[in-house]
XYZ file of C-alpha atoms in Angstrom:
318
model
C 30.673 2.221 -35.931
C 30.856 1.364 -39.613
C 29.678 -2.056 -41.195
C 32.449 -4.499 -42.574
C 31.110 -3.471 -46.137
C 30.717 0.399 -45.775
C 34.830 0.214 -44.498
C 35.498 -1.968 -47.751
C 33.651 0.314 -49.689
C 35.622 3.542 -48.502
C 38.955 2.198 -48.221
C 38.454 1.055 -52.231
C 37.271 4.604 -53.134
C 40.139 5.706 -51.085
C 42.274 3.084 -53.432
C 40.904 4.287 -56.585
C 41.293 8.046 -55.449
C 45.099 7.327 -54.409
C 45.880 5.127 -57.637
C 44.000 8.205 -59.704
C 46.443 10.780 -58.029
C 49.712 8.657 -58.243
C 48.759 7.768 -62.042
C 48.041 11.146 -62.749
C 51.233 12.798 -60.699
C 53.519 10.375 -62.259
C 51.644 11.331 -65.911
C 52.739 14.540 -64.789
C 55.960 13.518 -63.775
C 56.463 12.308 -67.115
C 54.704 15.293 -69.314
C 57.447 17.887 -66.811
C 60.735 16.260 -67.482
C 59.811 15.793 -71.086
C 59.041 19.434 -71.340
C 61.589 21.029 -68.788
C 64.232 18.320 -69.805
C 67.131 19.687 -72.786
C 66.802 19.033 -76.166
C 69.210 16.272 -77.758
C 71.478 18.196 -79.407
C 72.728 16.021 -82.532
C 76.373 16.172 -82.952
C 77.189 15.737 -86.026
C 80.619 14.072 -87.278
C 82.447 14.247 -90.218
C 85.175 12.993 -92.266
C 87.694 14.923 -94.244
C 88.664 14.021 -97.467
C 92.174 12.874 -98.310
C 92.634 11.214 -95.200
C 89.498 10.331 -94.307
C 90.024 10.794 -90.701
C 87.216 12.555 -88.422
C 86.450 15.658 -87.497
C 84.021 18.050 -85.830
C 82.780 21.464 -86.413
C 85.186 24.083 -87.228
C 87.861 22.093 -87.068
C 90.865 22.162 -90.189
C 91.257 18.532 -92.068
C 94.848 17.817 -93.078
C 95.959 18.674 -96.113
C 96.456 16.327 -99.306
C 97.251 16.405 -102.633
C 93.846 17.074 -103.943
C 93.271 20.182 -101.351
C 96.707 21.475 -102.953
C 98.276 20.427 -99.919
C 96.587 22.870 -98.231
C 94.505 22.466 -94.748
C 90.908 22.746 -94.878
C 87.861 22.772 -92.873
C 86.086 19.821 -92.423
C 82.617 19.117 -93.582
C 80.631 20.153 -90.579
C 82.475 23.166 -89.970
C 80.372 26.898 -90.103
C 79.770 28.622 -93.283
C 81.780 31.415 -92.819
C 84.948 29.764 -90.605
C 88.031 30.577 -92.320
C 90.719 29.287 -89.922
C 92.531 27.008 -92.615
C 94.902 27.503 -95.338
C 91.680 27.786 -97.599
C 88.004 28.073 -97.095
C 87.369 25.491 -99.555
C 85.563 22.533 -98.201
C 86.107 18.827 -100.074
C 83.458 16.058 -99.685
C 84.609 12.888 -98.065
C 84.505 9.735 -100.416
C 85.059 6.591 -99.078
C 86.340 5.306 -102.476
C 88.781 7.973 -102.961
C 91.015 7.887 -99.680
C 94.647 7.901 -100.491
C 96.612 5.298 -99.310
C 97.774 7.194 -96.212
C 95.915 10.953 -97.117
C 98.504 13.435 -95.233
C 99.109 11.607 -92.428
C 102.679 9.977 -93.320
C 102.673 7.134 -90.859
C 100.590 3.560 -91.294
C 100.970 1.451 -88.582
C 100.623 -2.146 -88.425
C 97.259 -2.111 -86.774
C 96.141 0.254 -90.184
C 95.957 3.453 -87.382
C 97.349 6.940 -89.678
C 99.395 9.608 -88.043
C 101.926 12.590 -88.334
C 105.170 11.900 -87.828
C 106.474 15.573 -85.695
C 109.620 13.933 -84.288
C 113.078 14.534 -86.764
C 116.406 12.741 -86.492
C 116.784 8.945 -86.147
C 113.842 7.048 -84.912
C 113.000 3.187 -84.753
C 110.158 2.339 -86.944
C 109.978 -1.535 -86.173
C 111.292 -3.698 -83.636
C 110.505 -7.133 -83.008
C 109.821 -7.900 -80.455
C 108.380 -4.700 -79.125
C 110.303 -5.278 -75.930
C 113.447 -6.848 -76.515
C 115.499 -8.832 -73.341
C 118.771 -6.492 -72.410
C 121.608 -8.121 -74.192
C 119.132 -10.046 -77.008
C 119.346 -8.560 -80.274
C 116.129 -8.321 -82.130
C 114.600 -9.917 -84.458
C 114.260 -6.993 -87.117
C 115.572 -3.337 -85.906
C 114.752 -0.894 -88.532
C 115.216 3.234 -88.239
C 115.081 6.232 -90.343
C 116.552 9.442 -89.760
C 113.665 11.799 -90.689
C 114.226 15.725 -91.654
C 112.038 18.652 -91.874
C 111.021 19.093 -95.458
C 111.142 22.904 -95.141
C 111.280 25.680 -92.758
C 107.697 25.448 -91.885
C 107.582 22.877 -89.463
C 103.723 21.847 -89.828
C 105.187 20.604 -92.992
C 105.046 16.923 -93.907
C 108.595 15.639 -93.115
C 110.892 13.122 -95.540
C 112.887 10.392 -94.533
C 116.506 10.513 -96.132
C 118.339 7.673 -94.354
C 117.273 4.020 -93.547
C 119.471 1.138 -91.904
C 118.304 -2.450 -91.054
C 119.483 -4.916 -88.964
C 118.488 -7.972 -86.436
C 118.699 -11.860 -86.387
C 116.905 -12.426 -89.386
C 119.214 -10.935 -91.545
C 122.477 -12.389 -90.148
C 122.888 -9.471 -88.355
C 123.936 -7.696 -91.053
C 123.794 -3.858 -91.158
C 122.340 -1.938 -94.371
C 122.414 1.577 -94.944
C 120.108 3.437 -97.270
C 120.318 6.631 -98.400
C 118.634 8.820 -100.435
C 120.378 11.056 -103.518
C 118.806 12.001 -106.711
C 120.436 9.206 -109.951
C 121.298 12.413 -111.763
C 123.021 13.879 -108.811
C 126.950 13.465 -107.567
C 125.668 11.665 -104.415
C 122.981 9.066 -105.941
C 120.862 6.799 -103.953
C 123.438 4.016 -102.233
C 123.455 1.007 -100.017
C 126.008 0.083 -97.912
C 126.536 -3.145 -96.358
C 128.323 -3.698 -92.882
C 130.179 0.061 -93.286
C 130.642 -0.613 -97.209
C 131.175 1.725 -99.885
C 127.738 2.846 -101.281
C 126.775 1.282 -104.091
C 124.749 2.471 -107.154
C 121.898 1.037 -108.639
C 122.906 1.446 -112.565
C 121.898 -1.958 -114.071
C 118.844 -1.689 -116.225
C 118.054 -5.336 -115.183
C 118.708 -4.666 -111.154
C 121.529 -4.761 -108.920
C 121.510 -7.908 -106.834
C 123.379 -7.196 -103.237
C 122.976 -10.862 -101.544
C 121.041 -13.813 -102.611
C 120.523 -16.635 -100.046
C 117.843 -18.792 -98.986
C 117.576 -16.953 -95.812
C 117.538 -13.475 -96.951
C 117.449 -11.568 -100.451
C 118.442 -8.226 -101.078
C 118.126 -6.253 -104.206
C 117.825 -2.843 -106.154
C 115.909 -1.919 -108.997
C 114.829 0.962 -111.162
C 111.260 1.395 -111.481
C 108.362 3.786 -112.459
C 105.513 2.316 -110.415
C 103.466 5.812 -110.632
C 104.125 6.810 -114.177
C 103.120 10.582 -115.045
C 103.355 11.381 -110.965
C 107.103 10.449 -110.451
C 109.933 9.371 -112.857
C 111.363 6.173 -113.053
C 114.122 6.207 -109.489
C 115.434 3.778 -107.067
C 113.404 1.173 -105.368
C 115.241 -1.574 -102.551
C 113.745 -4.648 -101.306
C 114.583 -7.311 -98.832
C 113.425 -10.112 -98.137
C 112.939 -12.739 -95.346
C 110.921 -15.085 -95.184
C 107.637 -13.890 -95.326
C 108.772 -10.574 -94.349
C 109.656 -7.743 -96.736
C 111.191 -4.360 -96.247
C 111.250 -2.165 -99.100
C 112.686 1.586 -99.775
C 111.416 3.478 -102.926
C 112.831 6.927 -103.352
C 110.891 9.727 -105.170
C 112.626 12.403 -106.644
C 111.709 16.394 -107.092
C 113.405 18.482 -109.609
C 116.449 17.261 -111.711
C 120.809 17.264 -111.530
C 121.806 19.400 -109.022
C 118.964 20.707 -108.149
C 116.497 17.777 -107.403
C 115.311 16.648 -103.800
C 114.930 13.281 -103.216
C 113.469 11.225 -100.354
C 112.290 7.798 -99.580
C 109.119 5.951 -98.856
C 109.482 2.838 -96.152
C 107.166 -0.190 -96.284
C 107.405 -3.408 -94.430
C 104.979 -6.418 -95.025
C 104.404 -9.860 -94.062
C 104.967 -9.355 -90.598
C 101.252 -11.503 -89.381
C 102.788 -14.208 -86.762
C 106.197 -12.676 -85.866
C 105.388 -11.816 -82.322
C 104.813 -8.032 -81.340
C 105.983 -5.255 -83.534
C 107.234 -1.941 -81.606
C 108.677 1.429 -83.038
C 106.954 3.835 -84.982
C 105.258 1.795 -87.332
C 104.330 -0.578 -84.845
C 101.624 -0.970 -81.646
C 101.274 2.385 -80.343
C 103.359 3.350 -82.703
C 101.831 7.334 -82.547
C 103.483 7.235 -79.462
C 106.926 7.822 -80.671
C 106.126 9.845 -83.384
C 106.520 13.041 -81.484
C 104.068 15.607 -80.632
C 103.219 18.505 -83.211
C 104.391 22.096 -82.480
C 101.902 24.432 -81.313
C 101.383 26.023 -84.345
C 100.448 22.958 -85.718
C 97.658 22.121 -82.936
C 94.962 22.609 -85.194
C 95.609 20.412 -88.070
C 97.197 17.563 -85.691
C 94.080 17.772 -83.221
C 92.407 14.897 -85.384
C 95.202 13.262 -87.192
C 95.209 10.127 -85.850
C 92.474 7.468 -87.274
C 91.989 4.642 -85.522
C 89.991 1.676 -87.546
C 88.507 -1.291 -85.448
C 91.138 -3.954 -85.252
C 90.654 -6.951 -87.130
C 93.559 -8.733 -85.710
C 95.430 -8.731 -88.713
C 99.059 -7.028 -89.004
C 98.799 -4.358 -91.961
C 101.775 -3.426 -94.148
C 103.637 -0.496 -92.153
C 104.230 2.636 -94.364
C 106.123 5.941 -94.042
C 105.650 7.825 -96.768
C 107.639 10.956 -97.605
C 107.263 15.137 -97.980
C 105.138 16.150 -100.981
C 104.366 12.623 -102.190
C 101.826 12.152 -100.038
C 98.825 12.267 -102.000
């Protein structure tokens, strides 16, 4: 029979002997899965320029003016892809991002999209969900076209009517015609004739202390676009303004109009195209177009501020 202090002695050997092998088995443990475990493969995103929106690996960035409106691969893409309208790969500057790159749509919450859907569409409503039977607030749509026969084409927006509460419920009709052309650019007020804008010092279409509508000639981008029609109304703090840009000249010019609507922090929720969600309605891009819509939407991180919602027309993108 062993002593009290012999079994102490072996049963802390036996410790030291079992701590050694769990110590060293977990050690290992540790060495295996390092070794046996996968790499960490770094995935590396980038941003195309224009738009600024991201992208990964051979993947085609929309196009923009500065990419002759042509798609292109994005930064991270392989060396030889050539899946895009050119090869050509442009850097990504922060400082340099067009207002809305090639994505024609600006929503309220600053998110940038494609707009695929044509005909009339509602670009805000507030509220976003209206009770049956209340009129809303603001109701704004725009019946958008294809600019040409290739439908991955940016689109233009040619007609534009407003209504709601705010303006009296009023209806106003936009449309777009080049000033050198037999059908100018007109607005029309509850089913009125169209009127031109052909004062040098503006055409002033109501006045009140509600609600201000006007018309104006202006050449905001000079050496881009020449001076054309620009409408704005306003509301309170809210203001919705049209500016129509204008390719070619007479009878042979295309024209098409830019929406904008600021001011619109504190007015409840904002639905419609431009609004929450707003990609939603936009429409989903053909097939053909899969590639160059698979990373059109950017989404910055919301700062709880409403942004100034844009649509912005065809060609005049950049």
């Amino acid at each position: 029979r062993e002593s009290p202090s012999v079994f102490f002695f072996s049963f802390a050997m036996s410790s030291k002997v079992l701590g050694l092998f769990l110590f060293t088995s977990t050690a290992a443990c540790l060495r295996m899965t390092e070794e046996e475990s996968d790499p960490q493969v770094e995935i590396h995103m980038g941003r195309c320029a224009g738009s600024g929106v991201s992208c990964l690996g051979n993947q085609c960035c929309p196009a923009f003016a500065g990419s002759s409106h042509l798609t292109f691969p994005c930064p991270s893409a392989d060396h030889d892809w050539d899946a895009c309208q050119t090869q050509t790969k442009f850097l990504y500057d922060p400082n340099s991002v067009s207002d809305v790159g090639d994505s024609p749509v600006t929503s309220v919450t600053g998110e940038r999209y494609n707009m695929w859907k044509r005909g009339w569409s509602t670009f805000i409503q507030i509220p976003k969900q209206s009770e049956t039977g209340v009129p809303p607030l603001l109701f704004v749509q725009g019946n958008v076209e294809a600019y040409s026969n290739d439908e991955c084409e940016p689109a233009y927006l040619k007609e534009v009517m407003v209504t709601g509460s705010l303006v009296g419920y009023a209806r106003v009709d936009l449309r777009a015609g080049s000033l050198e052309g037999s059908v100018p650019f007109g607005v029309s007020i509850n089913g009125s004739r169209f009127q031109m804008i052909d004062d040098p010092s503006g055409t002033v279409f109501s006045n009140t202390p509600e609600c201000s509508m006007a018309g104006r000639i202006t050449e905001d981008e000079p050496g881009v676009w020449g001076p054309d029609a620009e409408f704005t109304m306003t509301v309170g703090k809210i203001e919705v303004r049209v500016q129509q840009r204008t390719e070619g000249r007479f009878q042979d010019s295309f024209s098409m109009l830019n929406l904008s609507v600021s001011g619109l922090d504190g007015v409840g929720t904002v639905g419609g195209v431009l609004g929450v969600d707003g990609f939603v309605f936009a429409g989903q891009a053909p097939p053909a177009c899969a590639i160059t819509a698979l990373f059109s939407v950017s989404r910055p991180a919301p700062d709880g501020h409403l942004h100034t919602a844009k649509f912005r027309s065809g060609h005049n993108l950049g």
